């Protein structure tokens, strides 16, 4: 017997509440971070509210279409995403370059960043792919695992490569993380997972060996402009006037926040302009300095609760395609949160990823709101049965 509930009753209001809390934290942090610029802080807050409004509309628009219909759109969306990435790469008069990176489509000014939307398109395409793979019975063997992984890589590696050469290492790593999550979801053996992780570790060790012994080959893999960033990450205090400047001051600011922080709008590093891109990539430094360990912990708890609700939705979904979609979104958000906070405190190299729902900006925020819309879409269409499950 099925418990009949309307979409309105099925809506996860807890998830929406946590999203609203993140929006409020974002506006407070952006207002404080923008205090170092000549423009009035209200300007950035107003624009962020506009982006939140657009993102909210799109989030609910995504919920109108049954997520089962995403299967019909997976290939067209994937093709559209690839075409946009190819335009960025090979059509100069339609692409825009900023700070040595060609990531945007536009004429004179950036219009939008295709790689942000490709993240969503890829989740849908891979979820559909592994749904089709899981439908067919297959023997658990090393050979079958290799075939399955080969299919996933055939879909995931082309956008990964095109984004990596823009260059946009941060988004490329998100694509790689999404691919890995989907490999886990498809149910390959633990031995295969161990092999993949071992190969990744071996590749890192190989890069270190190349760096120490054959720099001429190393710089063909890691670009010259990326090397100073890696050195600055390893030792920010060694170049506090150059590549290590941003990270050095961010760590100092967060450390000075101690338990309760210096207070809203009172951060020395945040308000003095010592940390570039403070309202975007390094906004966690504002929270850490002005609201301290307590403020940072509150943010992390809200993130945890948001992701926890998504995990519950994934577990409750009795349609494997819906579960794969939600798993892809969870992986997308978890990696971005870890990478952004990690780079701000010096745990991982700086890649320029935004902090989901907190950093100022349009494309990344709208992408994440669309991702939440997909999760809510799955939730409102999950059927609850007293006996048995959906076929």
mmCIF file of C-alpha atoms in Angstrom:
data_model
loop_
_atom_site.group_PDB
_atom_site.id
_atom_site.type_symbol
_atom_site.label_atom_id
_atom_site.label_comp_id
_atom_site.label_asym_id
_atom_site.label_seq_id
_atom_site.Cartn_x
_atom_site.Cartn_y
_atom_site.Cartn_z
ATOM 1 C CA UNK A 1 0.000 0.000 0.000
ATOM 2 C CA UNK A 2 1.280 3.430 -0.914
ATOM 3 C CA UNK A 3 1.003 6.484 1.311
ATOM 4 C CA UNK A 4 -0.248 9.237 -0.953
ATOM 5 C CA UNK A 5 1.193 12.662 -0.306
ATOM 6 C CA UNK A 6 1.162 15.792 -2.413
ATOM 7 C CA UNK A 7 4.404 17.334 -3.693
ATOM 8 C CA UNK A 8 3.858 20.171 -1.225
ATOM 9 C CA UNK A 9 3.672 17.696 1.663
ATOM 10 C CA UNK A 10 6.722 15.824 0.388
ATOM 11 C CA UNK A 11 8.901 18.945 0.191
ATOM 12 C CA UNK A 12 11.854 18.731 2.572
ATOM 13 C CA UNK A 13 11.425 21.903 4.606
ATOM 14 C CA UNK A 14 14.412 21.069 6.798
ATOM 15 C CA UNK A 15 16.692 21.167 3.768
ATOM 16 C CA UNK A 16 15.158 24.454 2.639
ATOM 17 C CA UNK A 17 15.638 25.901 6.120
ATOM 18 C CA UNK A 18 19.343 24.992 6.190
ATOM 19 C CA UNK A 19 19.707 26.502 2.725
ATOM 20 C CA UNK A 20 18.064 29.706 3.974
ATOM 21 C CA UNK A 21 20.475 29.821 6.944
ATOM 22 C CA UNK A 22 23.417 29.522 4.530
ATOM 23 C CA UNK A 23 21.969 32.393 2.491
ATOM 24 C CA UNK A 24 21.822 34.580 5.594
ATOM 25 C CA UNK A 25 25.401 33.687 6.552
ATOM 26 C CA UNK A 26 26.460 34.507 2.993
ATOM 27 C CA UNK A 27 24.918 37.990 3.038
ATOM 28 C CA UNK A 28 26.477 38.822 6.421
ATOM 29 C CA UNK A 29 29.916 37.588 5.344
ATOM 30 C CA UNK A 30 29.793 39.347 1.964
ATOM 31 C CA UNK A 31 28.734 42.639 3.566
ATOM 32 C CA UNK A 32 31.715 42.467 5.916
ATOM 33 C CA UNK A 33 34.162 41.292 3.239
ATOM 34 C CA UNK A 34 33.119 44.050 0.828
ATOM 35 C CA UNK A 35 34.036 46.677 3.418
ATOM 36 C CA UNK A 36 37.606 46.676 2.088
ATOM 37 C CA UNK A 37 36.498 47.832 -1.380
ATOM 38 C CA UNK A 38 35.657 51.321 -2.538
ATOM 39 C CA UNK A 39 32.133 50.305 -3.506
ATOM 40 C CA UNK A 40 29.468 50.333 -0.823
ATOM 41 C CA UNK A 41 29.104 46.857 0.724
ATOM 42 C CA UNK A 42 25.369 47.069 0.038
ATOM 43 C CA UNK A 43 26.153 46.846 -3.704
ATOM 44 C CA UNK A 44 27.556 43.326 -3.362
ATOM 45 C CA UNK A 45 24.811 42.251 -0.975
ATOM 46 C CA UNK A 46 22.106 43.468 -3.361
ATOM 47 C CA UNK A 47 23.660 41.609 -6.278
ATOM 48 C CA UNK A 48 23.992 38.443 -4.189
ATOM 49 C CA UNK A 49 20.309 38.706 -3.242
ATOM 50 C CA UNK A 50 19.487 38.947 -6.955
ATOM 51 C CA UNK A 51 21.550 35.812 -7.647
ATOM 52 C CA UNK A 52 19.828 34.027 -4.772
ATOM 53 C CA UNK A 53 16.480 35.051 -6.220
ATOM 54 C CA UNK A 54 17.349 33.775 -9.688
ATOM 55 C CA UNK A 55 18.790 30.579 -8.201
ATOM 56 C CA UNK A 56 15.656 29.989 -6.109
ATOM 57 C CA UNK A 57 13.398 30.408 -9.140
ATOM 58 C CA UNK A 58 15.520 27.967 -11.144
ATOM 59 C CA UNK A 59 15.651 25.560 -8.194
ATOM 60 C CA UNK A 60 11.852 25.343 -8.086
ATOM 61 C CA UNK A 61 11.683 25.267 -11.901
ATOM 62 C CA UNK A 62 13.844 22.137 -11.900
ATOM 63 C CA UNK A 63 11.365 20.544 -9.512
ATOM 64 C CA UNK A 64 8.513 20.936 -12.035
ATOM 65 C CA UNK A 65 9.987 18.342 -14.409
ATOM 66 C CA UNK A 66 9.854 14.745 -13.180
ATOM 67 C CA UNK A 67 13.450 13.676 -12.607
ATOM 68 C CA UNK A 68 12.689 10.465 -14.496
ATOM 69 C CA UNK A 69 12.462 12.640 -17.617
ATOM 70 C CA UNK A 70 16.087 13.689 -17.067
ATOM 71 C CA UNK A 71 16.990 10.366 -18.672
ATOM 72 C CA UNK A 72 15.586 11.659 -21.958
ATOM 73 C CA UNK A 73 17.614 14.870 -21.643
ATOM 74 C CA UNK A 74 20.906 13.383 -20.434
ATOM 75 C CA UNK A 75 22.510 12.953 -23.856
ATOM 76 C CA UNK A 76 21.320 16.320 -25.295
ATOM 77 C CA UNK A 77 22.471 18.144 -22.135
ATOM 78 C CA UNK A 78 25.839 16.395 -22.254
ATOM 79 C CA UNK A 79 26.262 17.338 -25.930
ATOM 80 C CA UNK A 80 25.284 20.962 -25.200
ATOM 81 C CA UNK A 81 27.850 21.067 -22.390
ATOM 82 C CA UNK A 82 30.586 19.673 -24.615
ATOM 83 C CA UNK A 83 29.745 22.118 -27.409
ATOM 84 C CA UNK A 84 29.996 25.040 -24.978
ATOM 85 C CA UNK A 85 33.383 23.809 -23.725
ATOM 86 C CA UNK A 86 34.592 23.406 -27.304
ATOM 87 C CA UNK A 87 33.465 26.965 -28.093
ATOM 88 C CA UNK A 88 35.457 28.243 -25.107
ATOM 89 C CA UNK A 89 38.490 26.309 -26.306
ATOM 90 C CA UNK A 90 38.425 26.796 -30.081
ATOM 91 C CA UNK A 91 36.287 29.885 -30.879
ATOM 92 C CA UNK A 92 38.288 32.907 -29.628
ATOM 93 C CA UNK A 93 35.783 35.590 -30.655
ATOM 94 C CA UNK A 94 33.062 33.959 -28.512
ATOM 95 C CA UNK A 95 35.243 33.287 -25.478
ATOM 96 C CA UNK A 96 36.617 35.627 -22.826
ATOM 97 C CA UNK A 97 40.031 35.400 -21.148
ATOM 98 C CA UNK A 98 40.671 36.755 -17.672
ATOM 99 C CA UNK A 99 43.934 36.443 -15.712
ATOM 100 C CA UNK A 100 45.387 34.024 -18.244
ATOM 101 C CA UNK A 101 42.405 31.644 -18.152
ATOM 102 C CA UNK A 102 39.810 31.215 -20.919
ATOM 103 C CA UNK A 103 36.730 29.966 -19.092
ATOM 104 C CA UNK A 104 33.824 32.159 -20.168
ATOM 105 C CA UNK A 105 31.531 32.580 -23.140
ATOM 106 C CA UNK A 106 30.859 36.200 -24.094
ATOM 107 C CA UNK A 107 31.851 38.927 -26.500
ATOM 108 C CA UNK A 108 33.610 41.698 -24.590
ATOM 109 C CA UNK A 109 32.639 40.737 -21.047
ATOM 110 C CA UNK A 110 32.060 37.294 -19.518
ATOM 111 C CA UNK A 111 28.446 36.207 -19.977
ATOM 112 C CA UNK A 112 28.530 32.838 -18.216
ATOM 113 C CA UNK A 113 30.956 30.032 -17.353
ATOM 114 C CA UNK A 114 30.003 26.802 -19.184
ATOM 115 C CA UNK A 115 32.037 24.556 -16.873
ATOM 116 C CA UNK A 116 29.682 25.403 -13.990
ATOM 117 C CA UNK A 117 26.678 24.014 -15.845
ATOM 118 C CA UNK A 118 28.662 21.074 -17.192
ATOM 119 C CA UNK A 119 29.001 19.871 -13.592
ATOM 120 C CA UNK A 120 25.210 19.392 -13.436
ATOM 121 C CA UNK A 121 24.963 17.983 -16.954
ATOM 122 C CA UNK A 122 27.671 15.429 -16.158
ATOM 123 C CA UNK A 123 25.927 14.289 -12.964
ATOM 124 C CA UNK A 124 22.743 13.649 -14.959
ATOM 125 C CA UNK A 125 24.614 11.872 -17.769
ATOM 126 C CA UNK A 126 26.632 9.650 -15.420
ATOM 127 C CA UNK A 127 23.588 8.871 -13.259
ATOM 128 C CA UNK A 128 21.730 7.734 -16.369
ATOM 129 C CA UNK A 129 24.728 5.710 -17.528
ATOM 130 C CA UNK A 130 25.179 3.796 -14.292
ATOM 131 C CA UNK A 131 21.395 3.335 -14.064
ATOM 132 C CA UNK A 132 21.558 1.538 -17.424
ATOM 133 C CA UNK A 133 24.617 -0.430 -16.319
ATOM 134 C CA UNK A 134 22.963 -1.498 -13.069
ATOM 135 C CA UNK A 135 19.824 -2.668 -14.897
ATOM 136 C CA UNK A 136 21.761 -5.367 -16.720
ATOM 137 C CA UNK A 137 22.963 -8.302 -14.638
ATOM 138 C CA UNK A 138 26.729 -8.702 -14.753
ATOM 139 C CA UNK A 139 29.182 -11.048 -13.118
ATOM 140 C CA UNK A 140 31.462 -9.599 -10.483
ATOM 141 C CA UNK A 141 34.864 -9.858 -12.095
ATOM 142 C CA UNK A 142 37.900 -7.704 -12.723
ATOM 143 C CA UNK A 143 37.123 -7.643 -16.439
ATOM 144 C CA UNK A 144 33.523 -6.467 -15.976
ATOM 145 C CA UNK A 145 34.693 -3.783 -13.516
ATOM 146 C CA UNK A 146 37.201 -2.532 -16.093
ATOM 147 C CA UNK A 147 34.471 -2.348 -18.745
ATOM 148 C CA UNK A 148 32.150 -0.405 -16.431
ATOM 149 C CA UNK A 149 34.885 2.026 -15.406
ATOM 150 C CA UNK A 150 35.862 2.426 -19.041
ATOM 151 C CA UNK A 151 32.317 3.484 -19.923
ATOM 152 C CA UNK A 152 32.219 6.002 -17.069
ATOM 153 C CA UNK A 153 35.610 7.429 -18.018
ATOM 154 C CA UNK A 154 34.537 7.675 -21.664
ATOM 155 C CA UNK A 155 31.780 10.063 -20.565
ATOM 156 C CA UNK A 156 33.675 11.887 -17.819
ATOM 157 C CA UNK A 157 37.169 12.414 -19.214
ATOM 158 C CA UNK A 158 36.323 14.631 -22.269
ATOM 159 C CA UNK A 159 34.819 17.467 -20.155
ATOM 160 C CA UNK A 160 37.550 16.950 -17.558
ATOM 161 C CA UNK A 161 40.259 17.449 -20.196
ATOM 162 C CA UNK A 162 38.608 20.490 -21.807
ATOM 163 C CA UNK A 163 38.167 22.187 -18.417
ATOM 164 C CA UNK A 164 41.701 21.338 -17.297
ATOM 165 C CA UNK A 165 43.282 23.044 -20.327
ATOM 166 C CA UNK A 166 41.324 26.315 -19.832
ATOM 167 C CA UNK A 167 43.070 26.130 -17.270
ATOM 168 C CA UNK A 168 40.609 25.575 -14.414
ATOM 169 C CA UNK A 169 42.120 23.048 -12.044
ATOM 170 C CA UNK A 170 39.453 23.541 -9.360
ATOM 171 C CA UNK A 171 36.493 22.676 -11.590
ATOM 172 C CA UNK A 172 38.471 19.867 -13.227
ATOM 173 C CA UNK A 173 39.000 18.340 -9.772
ATOM 174 C CA UNK A 174 35.248 18.603 -9.124
ATOM 175 C CA UNK A 175 34.644 16.669 -12.353
ATOM 176 C CA UNK A 176 37.195 14.068 -11.228
ATOM 177 C CA UNK A 177 35.493 13.789 -7.825
ATOM 178 C CA UNK A 178 32.100 13.338 -9.519
ATOM 179 C CA UNK A 179 33.504 10.573 -11.694
ATOM 180 C CA UNK A 180 34.958 8.832 -8.633
ATOM 181 C CA UNK A 181 31.644 9.077 -6.722
ATOM 182 C CA UNK A 182 29.809 7.499 -9.639
ATOM 183 C CA UNK A 183 32.378 4.702 -9.833
ATOM 184 C CA UNK A 184 31.702 4.013 -6.161
ATOM 185 C CA UNK A 185 27.928 4.057 -6.760
ATOM 186 C CA UNK A 186 28.042 1.595 -9.649
ATOM 187 C CA UNK A 187 29.260 -1.108 -7.281
ATOM 188 C CA UNK A 188 32.704 -2.097 -8.520
ATOM 189 C CA UNK A 189 34.774 -4.313 -6.249
ATOM 190 C CA UNK A 190 36.848 -3.034 -3.343
ATOM 191 C CA UNK A 191 39.896 -4.410 -5.114
ATOM 192 C CA UNK A 192 39.211 -2.174 -8.113
ATOM 193 C CA UNK A 193 38.680 0.878 -5.880
ATOM 194 C CA UNK A 194 41.972 0.133 -4.125
ATOM 195 C CA UNK A 195 43.682 -0.201 -7.492
ATOM 196 C CA UNK A 196 42.335 3.161 -8.675
ATOM 197 C CA UNK A 197 43.434 4.892 -5.477
ATOM 198 C CA UNK A 198 46.818 3.216 -5.740
ATOM 199 C CA UNK A 199 47.208 4.445 -9.322
ATOM 200 C CA UNK A 200 46.303 7.973 -8.223
ATOM 201 C CA UNK A 201 48.900 7.806 -5.436
ATOM 202 C CA UNK A 202 51.484 6.421 -7.842
ATOM 203 C CA UNK A 203 50.797 9.285 -10.255
ATOM 204 C CA UNK A 204 51.385 11.850 -7.496
ATOM 205 C CA UNK A 205 54.621 10.076 -6.538
ATOM 206 C CA UNK A 206 55.624 10.103 -10.205
ATOM 207 C CA UNK A 207 55.035 13.868 -10.383
ATOM 208 C CA UNK A 208 57.225 14.384 -7.320
ATOM 209 C CA UNK A 209 59.963 12.276 -8.915
ATOM 210 C CA UNK A 210 59.700 14.237 -12.171
ATOM 211 C CA UNK A 211 59.897 17.520 -10.254
ATOM 212 C CA UNK A 212 63.074 16.444 -8.496
ATOM 213 C CA UNK A 213 64.796 14.805 -11.444
ATOM 214 C CA UNK A 214 63.346 16.005 -14.759
ATOM 215 C CA UNK A 215 61.873 19.475 -14.411
ATOM 216 C CA UNK A 216 61.683 19.867 -18.198
ATOM 217 C CA UNK A 217 59.079 17.095 -18.338
ATOM 218 C CA UNK A 218 57.351 18.118 -15.130
ATOM 219 C CA UNK A 219 56.418 21.573 -16.459
ATOM 220 C CA UNK A 220 54.698 19.915 -19.405
ATOM 221 C CA UNK A 221 52.211 18.408 -16.948
ATOM 222 C CA UNK A 222 52.088 21.127 -14.291
ATOM 223 C CA UNK A 223 52.147 24.586 -15.876
ATOM 224 C CA UNK A 224 54.846 27.049 -14.881
ATOM 225 C CA UNK A 225 52.366 29.523 -13.379
ATOM 226 C CA UNK A 226 51.006 26.765 -11.109
ATOM 227 C CA UNK A 227 54.381 25.923 -9.571
ATOM 228 C CA UNK A 228 54.666 29.071 -7.406
ATOM 229 C CA UNK A 229 51.191 28.324 -6.028
ATOM 230 C CA UNK A 230 52.293 24.848 -4.994
ATOM 231 C CA UNK A 231 55.466 26.217 -3.376
ATOM 232 C CA UNK A 232 53.427 28.897 -1.587
ATOM 233 C CA UNK A 233 51.022 26.238 -0.312
ATOM 234 C CA UNK A 234 53.880 24.151 1.056
ATOM 235 C CA UNK A 235 55.407 27.171 2.805
ATOM 236 C CA UNK A 236 53.274 30.364 2.712
ATOM 237 C CA UNK A 237 55.726 32.292 4.910
ATOM 238 C CA UNK A 238 58.534 31.839 2.368
ATOM 239 C CA UNK A 239 56.975 34.325 -0.074
ATOM 240 C CA UNK A 240 54.625 36.574 1.843
ATOM 241 C CA UNK A 241 54.882 39.345 -0.754
ATOM 242 C CA UNK A 242 54.274 37.091 -3.735
ATOM 243 C CA UNK A 243 52.313 33.867 -4.274
ATOM 244 C CA UNK A 244 52.108 33.162 -0.537
ATOM 245 C CA UNK A 245 50.608 36.580 0.268
ATOM 246 C CA UNK A 246 46.945 35.580 0.095
ATOM 247 C CA UNK A 247 47.234 32.305 2.009
ATOM 248 C CA UNK A 248 49.629 33.729 4.615
ATOM 249 C CA UNK A 249 47.271 36.565 5.554
ATOM 250 C CA UNK A 250 44.198 34.302 5.409
ATOM 251 C CA UNK A 251 45.767 31.882 7.914
ATOM 252 C CA UNK A 252 46.830 34.768 10.134
ATOM 253 C CA UNK A 253 43.325 36.242 10.027
ATOM 254 C CA UNK A 254 41.602 32.954 10.848
ATOM 255 C CA UNK A 255 44.079 32.281 13.654
ATOM 256 C CA UNK A 256 43.515 35.706 15.156
ATOM 257 C CA UNK A 257 39.788 35.006 15.372
ATOM 258 C CA UNK A 258 40.406 32.538 18.198
ATOM 259 C CA UNK A 259 37.203 31.352 19.933
ATOM 260 C CA UNK A 260 34.623 34.095 19.370
ATOM 261 C CA UNK A 261 36.259 36.232 16.669
ATOM 262 C CA UNK A 262 36.986 39.933 16.516
ATOM 263 C CA UNK A 263 33.379 40.872 15.814
ATOM 264 C CA UNK A 264 31.328 41.713 12.752
ATOM 265 C CA UNK A 265 33.167 44.205 10.544
ATOM 266 C CA UNK A 266 36.129 44.350 12.939
ATOM 267 C CA UNK A 267 38.547 41.884 11.366
ATOM 268 C CA UNK A 268 41.971 43.469 10.869
ATOM 269 C CA UNK A 269 42.893 41.304 7.890
ATOM 270 C CA UNK A 270 39.372 41.282 6.464
ATOM 271 C CA UNK A 271 38.903 45.055 6.569
ATOM 272 C CA UNK A 272 42.435 46.128 5.635
ATOM 273 C CA UNK A 273 42.413 44.570 2.174
ATOM 274 C CA UNK A 274 45.208 42.141 3.079
ATOM 275 C CA UNK A 275 43.359 39.170 1.568
ATOM 276 C CA UNK A 276 42.557 39.407 -2.167
ATOM 277 C CA UNK A 277 39.287 37.881 -3.435
ATOM 278 C CA UNK A 278 37.964 37.948 0.119
ATOM 279 C CA UNK A 279 34.289 38.113 -0.853
ATOM 280 C CA UNK A 280 34.603 35.207 -3.303
ATOM 281 C CA UNK A 281 37.152 32.403 -2.931
ATOM 282 C CA UNK A 282 38.431 33.355 0.541
ATOM 283 C CA UNK A 283 35.184 34.278 2.263
ATOM 284 C CA UNK A 284 35.764 31.604 4.912
ATOM 285 C CA UNK A 285 38.625 33.796 6.163
ATOM 286 C CA UNK A 286 36.060 36.498 7.041
ATOM 287 C CA UNK A 287 33.960 34.044 9.017
ATOM 288 C CA UNK A 288 37.005 32.601 10.788
ATOM 289 C CA UNK A 289 38.454 35.985 11.733
ATOM 290 C CA UNK A 290 35.324 37.918 12.691
ATOM 291 C CA UNK A 291 33.241 35.100 14.178
ATOM 292 C CA UNK A 292 36.021 32.830 15.382
ATOM 293 C CA UNK A 293 35.975 29.103 15.997
ATOM 294 C CA UNK A 294 32.341 29.292 17.112
ATOM 295 C CA UNK A 295 31.207 30.971 13.883
ATOM 296 C CA UNK A 296 33.189 28.564 11.706
ATOM 297 C CA UNK A 297 31.745 25.625 13.631
ATOM 298 C CA UNK A 298 28.187 26.904 13.166
ATOM 299 C CA UNK A 299 28.795 27.091 9.403
ATOM 300 C CA UNK A 300 30.186 23.552 9.299
ATOM 301 C CA UNK A 301 27.263 22.224 11.359
ATOM 302 C CA UNK A 302 24.755 23.805 8.955
ATOM 303 C CA UNK A 303 26.634 22.241 6.037
ATOM 304 C CA UNK A 304 26.581 18.873 7.798
ATOM 305 C CA UNK A 305 22.845 19.074 8.445
ATOM 306 C CA UNK A 306 22.170 20.096 4.828
ATOM 307 C CA UNK A 307 24.209 17.160 3.507
ATOM 308 C CA UNK A 308 22.658 14.822 6.103
ATOM 309 C CA UNK A 309 19.192 15.632 4.770
ATOM 310 C CA UNK A 310 20.414 14.839 1.263
ATOM 311 C CA UNK A 311 21.814 11.503 2.423
ATOM 312 C CA UNK A 312 18.444 10.665 4.000
ATOM 313 C CA UNK A 313 16.708 11.558 0.726
ATOM 314 C CA UNK A 314 19.106 9.301 -1.185
ATOM 315 C CA UNK A 315 18.484 6.395 1.209
ATOM 316 C CA UNK A 316 14.707 6.852 1.155
ATOM 317 C CA UNK A 317 14.538 7.005 -2.632
ATOM 318 C CA UNK A 318 13.354 3.683 -4.041
ATOM 319 C CA UNK A 319 14.424 4.555 -7.577
ATOM 320 C CA UNK A 320 18.091 3.896 -8.281
ATOM 321 C CA UNK A 321 18.329 6.709 -10.846
ATOM 322 C CA UNK A 322 17.153 9.190 -8.223
ATOM 323 C CA UNK A 323 19.657 7.822 -5.726
ATOM 324 C CA UNK A 324 22.486 8.256 -8.231
ATOM 325 C CA UNK A 325 21.431 11.845 -8.918
ATOM 326 C CA UNK A 326 21.408 12.747 -5.220
ATOM 327 C CA UNK A 327 24.737 10.969 -4.651
ATOM 328 C CA UNK A 328 26.287 13.010 -7.446
ATOM 329 C CA UNK A 329 25.021 16.254 -5.914
ATOM 330 C CA UNK A 330 26.314 15.254 -2.466
ATOM 331 C CA UNK A 331 29.743 14.513 -3.931
ATOM 332 C CA UNK A 332 29.698 17.832 -5.805
ATOM 333 C CA UNK A 333 28.980 19.859 -2.660
ATOM 334 C CA UNK A 334 31.231 17.898 -0.296
ATOM 335 C CA UNK A 335 34.257 18.304 -2.534
ATOM 336 C CA UNK A 336 33.682 22.038 -3.003
ATOM 337 C CA UNK A 337 33.249 22.613 0.728
ATOM 338 C CA UNK A 338 36.342 20.604 1.588
ATOM 339 C CA UNK A 339 38.456 22.169 -1.155
ATOM 340 C CA UNK A 340 37.490 25.777 -0.401
ATOM 341 C CA UNK A 341 37.880 25.596 3.371
ATOM 342 C CA UNK A 342 40.972 23.420 2.984
ATOM 343 C CA UNK A 343 42.715 25.927 0.706
ATOM 344 C CA UNK A 344 41.792 28.808 3.029
ATOM 345 C CA UNK A 345 43.502 27.173 6.007
ATOM 346 C CA UNK A 346 46.437 25.807 3.976
ATOM 347 C CA UNK A 347 45.351 22.170 3.996
ATOM 348 C CA UNK A 348 45.228 21.876 0.174
ATOM 349 C CA UNK A 349 46.582 24.048 -2.670
ATOM 350 C CA UNK A 350 44.631 27.122 -3.792
ATOM 351 C CA UNK A 351 42.389 26.319 -6.765
ATOM 352 C CA UNK A 352 39.914 29.194 -6.821
ATOM 353 C CA UNK A 353 36.744 27.261 -5.973
ATOM 354 C CA UNK A 354 33.838 29.121 -4.409
ATOM 355 C CA UNK A 355 32.391 28.116 -1.041
ATOM 356 C CA UNK A 356 28.917 26.730 -1.883
ATOM 357 C CA UNK A 357 26.032 29.141 -1.093
ATOM 358 C CA UNK A 358 28.411 31.496 0.761
ATOM 359 C CA UNK A 359 30.845 33.016 -1.761
ATOM 360 C CA UNK A 360 29.786 36.006 -3.855
ATOM 361 C CA UNK A 361 29.090 35.157 -7.477
ATOM 362 C CA UNK A 362 26.490 34.098 -10.006
ATOM 363 C CA UNK A 363 27.381 31.008 -12.048
ATOM 364 C CA UNK A 364 28.595 28.859 -9.151
ATOM 365 C CA UNK A 365 25.673 29.850 -6.922
ATOM 366 C CA UNK A 366 23.062 29.136 -9.590
ATOM 367 C CA UNK A 367 24.696 25.771 -10.338
ATOM 368 C CA UNK A 368 24.534 24.767 -6.683
ATOM 369 C CA UNK A 369 20.908 25.933 -6.419
ATOM 370 C CA UNK A 370 20.062 23.822 -9.472
ATOM 371 C CA UNK A 371 21.759 20.885 -7.765
ATOM 372 C CA UNK A 372 19.589 21.365 -4.671
ATOM 373 C CA UNK A 373 16.559 21.553 -6.972
ATOM 374 C CA UNK A 374 17.441 18.121 -8.347
ATOM 375 C CA UNK A 375 17.623 16.706 -4.812
ATOM 376 C CA UNK A 376 14.253 18.219 -3.892
ATOM 377 C CA UNK A 377 12.842 16.907 -7.164
ATOM 378 C CA UNK A 378 13.858 13.381 -6.196
ATOM 379 C CA UNK A 379 12.430 13.844 -2.711
ATOM 380 C CA UNK A 380 8.948 15.029 -3.724
ATOM 381 C CA UNK A 381 8.589 12.137 -6.183
ATOM 382 C CA UNK A 382 9.795 9.396 -3.872
ATOM 383 C CA UNK A 383 6.948 6.971 -3.278
ATOM 384 C CA UNK A 384 6.559 5.531 0.194
ATOM 385 C CA UNK A 385 5.251 1.989 0.458
ATOM 386 C CA UNK A 386 4.009 0.157 3.506
ATOM 387 C CA UNK A 387 5.005 -3.127 1.904
ATOM 388 C CA UNK A 388 7.671 -3.598 -0.724
ATOM 389 C CA UNK A 389 9.399 -1.144 -3.007
ATOM 390 C CA UNK A 390 8.946 0.343 -6.415
ATOM 391 C CA UNK A 391 9.775 -1.948 -9.278
#
